[in-house]
mmCIF file of C-alpha atoms in Angstrom:
data_model
loop_
_atom_site.group_PDB
_atom_site.id
_atom_site.type_symbol
_atom_site.label_atom_id
_atom_site.label_comp_id
_atom_site.label_asym_id
_atom_site.label_seq_id
_atom_site.Cartn_x
_atom_site.Cartn_y
_atom_site.Cartn_z
ATOM 1 C CA MET A 1203 -4.954 143.120 -26.379
ATOM 2 C CA VAL A 1204 -7.053 144.203 -29.371
ATOM 3 C CA ILE A 1205 -10.595 143.169 -30.269
ATOM 4 C CA THR A 1206 -12.320 143.930 -33.538
ATOM 5 C CA GLY A 1207 -15.202 142.656 -35.605
ATOM 6 C CA ALA A 1208 -15.024 140.178 -38.446
ATOM 7 C CA GLY A 1209 -16.567 141.614 -41.568
ATOM 8 C CA ARG A 1210 -18.243 144.999 -41.854
ATOM 9 C CA ASN A 1211 -19.239 145.508 -38.202
ATOM 10 C CA PHE A 1212 -17.612 145.578 -34.797
ATOM 11 C CA CYS A 1213 -20.476 144.019 -32.828
ATOM 12 C CA ALA A 1214 -24.217 144.290 -33.306
ATOM 13 C CA GLY A 1215 -25.080 143.016 -29.820
ATOM 14 C CA GLY A 1216 -28.197 140.883 -29.844
ATOM 15 C CA THR A 1217 -31.731 141.106 -31.045
ATOM 16 C CA SER A 1218 -34.206 142.592 -28.574
ATOM 17 C CA ARG A 1219 -37.249 140.656 -29.835
ATOM 18 C CA PRO A 1220 -36.699 137.571 -27.583
ATOM 19 C CA CYS A 1221 -36.264 139.898 -24.606
ATOM 20 C CA VAL A 1222 -39.447 141.848 -25.326
ATOM 21 C CA GLU A 1223 -41.429 138.672 -26.053
ATOM 22 C CA ARG A 1224 -39.838 136.800 -23.085
ATOM 23 C CA GLN A 1225 -38.649 133.943 -25.293
ATOM 24 C CA GLU A 1226 -35.470 131.871 -25.594
ATOM 25 C CA CYS A 1227 -33.005 132.804 -22.843
ATOM 26 C CA PHE A 1228 -35.455 135.453 -21.545
ATOM 27 C CA ALA A 1229 -38.258 132.955 -20.817
ATOM 28 C CA GLY A 1230 -38.851 131.664 -17.324
ATOM 29 C CA GLU A 1231 -39.079 132.647 -13.694
ATOM 30 C CA SER A 1232 -37.305 135.871 -12.664
ATOM 31 C CA ASN A 1233 -34.814 134.317 -10.202
ATOM 32 C CA ALA A 1234 -33.762 131.706 -12.747
ATOM 33 C CA LEU A 1235 -33.345 134.442 -15.369
ATOM 34 C CA ARG A 1236 -31.190 136.499 -13.002
ATOM 35 C CA GLU A 1237 -28.962 133.536 -12.208
ATOM 36 C CA ALA A 1238 -28.593 132.616 -15.878
ATOM 37 C CA TYR A 1239 -27.779 136.212 -16.768
ATOM 38 C CA GLN A 1240 -25.126 136.401 -14.047
ATOM 39 C CA ALA A 1241 -23.579 133.108 -15.164
ATOM 40 C CA GLY A 1242 -23.733 134.087 -18.846
ATOM 41 C CA ILE A 1243 -23.594 137.543 -20.390
ATOM 42 C CA GLN A 1244 -22.495 139.330 -17.208
ATOM 43 C CA GLN A 1245 -19.271 137.314 -17.252
ATOM 44 C CA ILE A 1246 -18.038 139.473 -20.142
ATOM 45 C CA PRO A 1247 -17.781 142.778 -18.225
ATOM 46 C CA LEU A 1248 -16.547 140.956 -15.122
ATOM 47 C CA THR A 1249 -13.757 139.320 -17.109
ATOM 48 C CA ILE A 1250 -12.857 142.576 -18.858
ATOM 49 C CA SER A 1251 -12.683 144.412 -15.517
ATOM 50 C CA GLN A 1252 -10.187 141.824 -14.226
ATOM 51 C CA LEU A 1253 -7.797 142.091 -17.179
ATOM 52 C CA LYS A 1254 -4.334 143.352 -16.320
ATOM 53 C CA THR A 1255 -3.564 144.060 -19.986
ATOM 54 C CA PRO A 1256 -5.085 147.133 -21.654
ATOM 55 C CA LEU A 1257 -7.950 146.235 -23.982
ATOM 56 C CA ILE A 1258 -8.333 148.171 -27.234
ATOM 57 C CA ALA A 1259 -11.490 148.126 -29.376
ATOM 58 C CA MET A 1260 -10.741 148.616 -33.069
ATOM 59 C CA VAL A 1261 -14.211 149.615 -34.230
ATOM 60 C CA ASN A 1262 -14.456 148.925 -37.944
ATOM 61 C CA GLY A 1263 -18.218 149.419 -38.358
ATOM 62 C CA ALA A 1264 -21.375 149.348 -36.277
ATOM 63 C CA ALA A 1265 -21.052 148.968 -32.504
ATOM 64 C CA VAL A 1266 -24.728 148.715 -31.572
ATOM 65 C CA GLY A 1267 -26.498 147.872 -28.300
ATOM 66 C CA ALA A 1268 -24.364 145.413 -26.345
ATOM 67 C CA GLY A 1269 -21.676 145.952 -28.990
ATOM 68 C CA CYS A 1270 -21.536 149.624 -28.032
ATOM 69 C CA ASP A 1271 -21.311 148.553 -24.388
ATOM 70 C CA LEU A 1272 -18.451 146.225 -25.271
ATOM 71 C CA ALA A 1273 -16.527 149.021 -26.990
ATOM 72 C CA ALA A 1274 -17.158 151.305 -24.008
ATOM 73 C CA MET A 1275 -15.779 148.660 -21.621
ATOM 74 C CA CYS A 1276 -12.420 148.754 -23.403
ATOM 75 C CA ASP A 1277 -9.603 150.981 -22.201
ATOM 76 C CA MET A 1278 -9.292 152.624 -25.619
ATOM 77 C CA ARG A 1279 -11.364 152.784 -28.787
ATOM 78 C CA ILE A 1280 -9.941 153.331 -32.252
ATOM 79 C CA ALA A 1281 -12.666 153.987 -34.810
ATOM 80 C CA SER A 1282 -12.559 153.806 -38.585
ATOM 81 C CA THR A 1283 -14.416 156.325 -40.711
ATOM 82 C CA GLU A 1284 -17.130 153.635 -41.047
ATOM 83 C CA ALA A 1285 -17.642 153.302 -37.271
ATOM 84 C CA LEU A 1286 -21.072 153.884 -35.747
ATOM 85 C CA PHE A 1287 -21.745 153.894 -32.014
ATOM 86 C CA CYS A 1288 -25.333 153.435 -30.930
ATOM 87 C CA GLY A 1289 -26.951 152.368 -27.665
ATOM 88 C CA ASP A 1290 -30.352 150.678 -27.576
ATOM 89 C CA ILE A 1291 -32.179 153.115 -29.868
ATOM 90 C CA CYS A 1292 -30.503 154.440 -33.006
#
């Protein structure tokens, strides 16, 4: 199975402003946030870890933040000359 980005980037992850400012999905009581996180975004790595088919990331541009995590979760990464891998701080 192959995943890639549409357009110029692979995956830019999300914006950190709501997290820092405790807004949107980051607002609320800590136990509720934990439960929402487990039911939401944490389902991606759990699902990937249960795949029986190899997962290939075709990185065609920026893989930043959670996008870099996503590429790292794959079994193999194939990067174009335009690829950029960056964790939280670039």
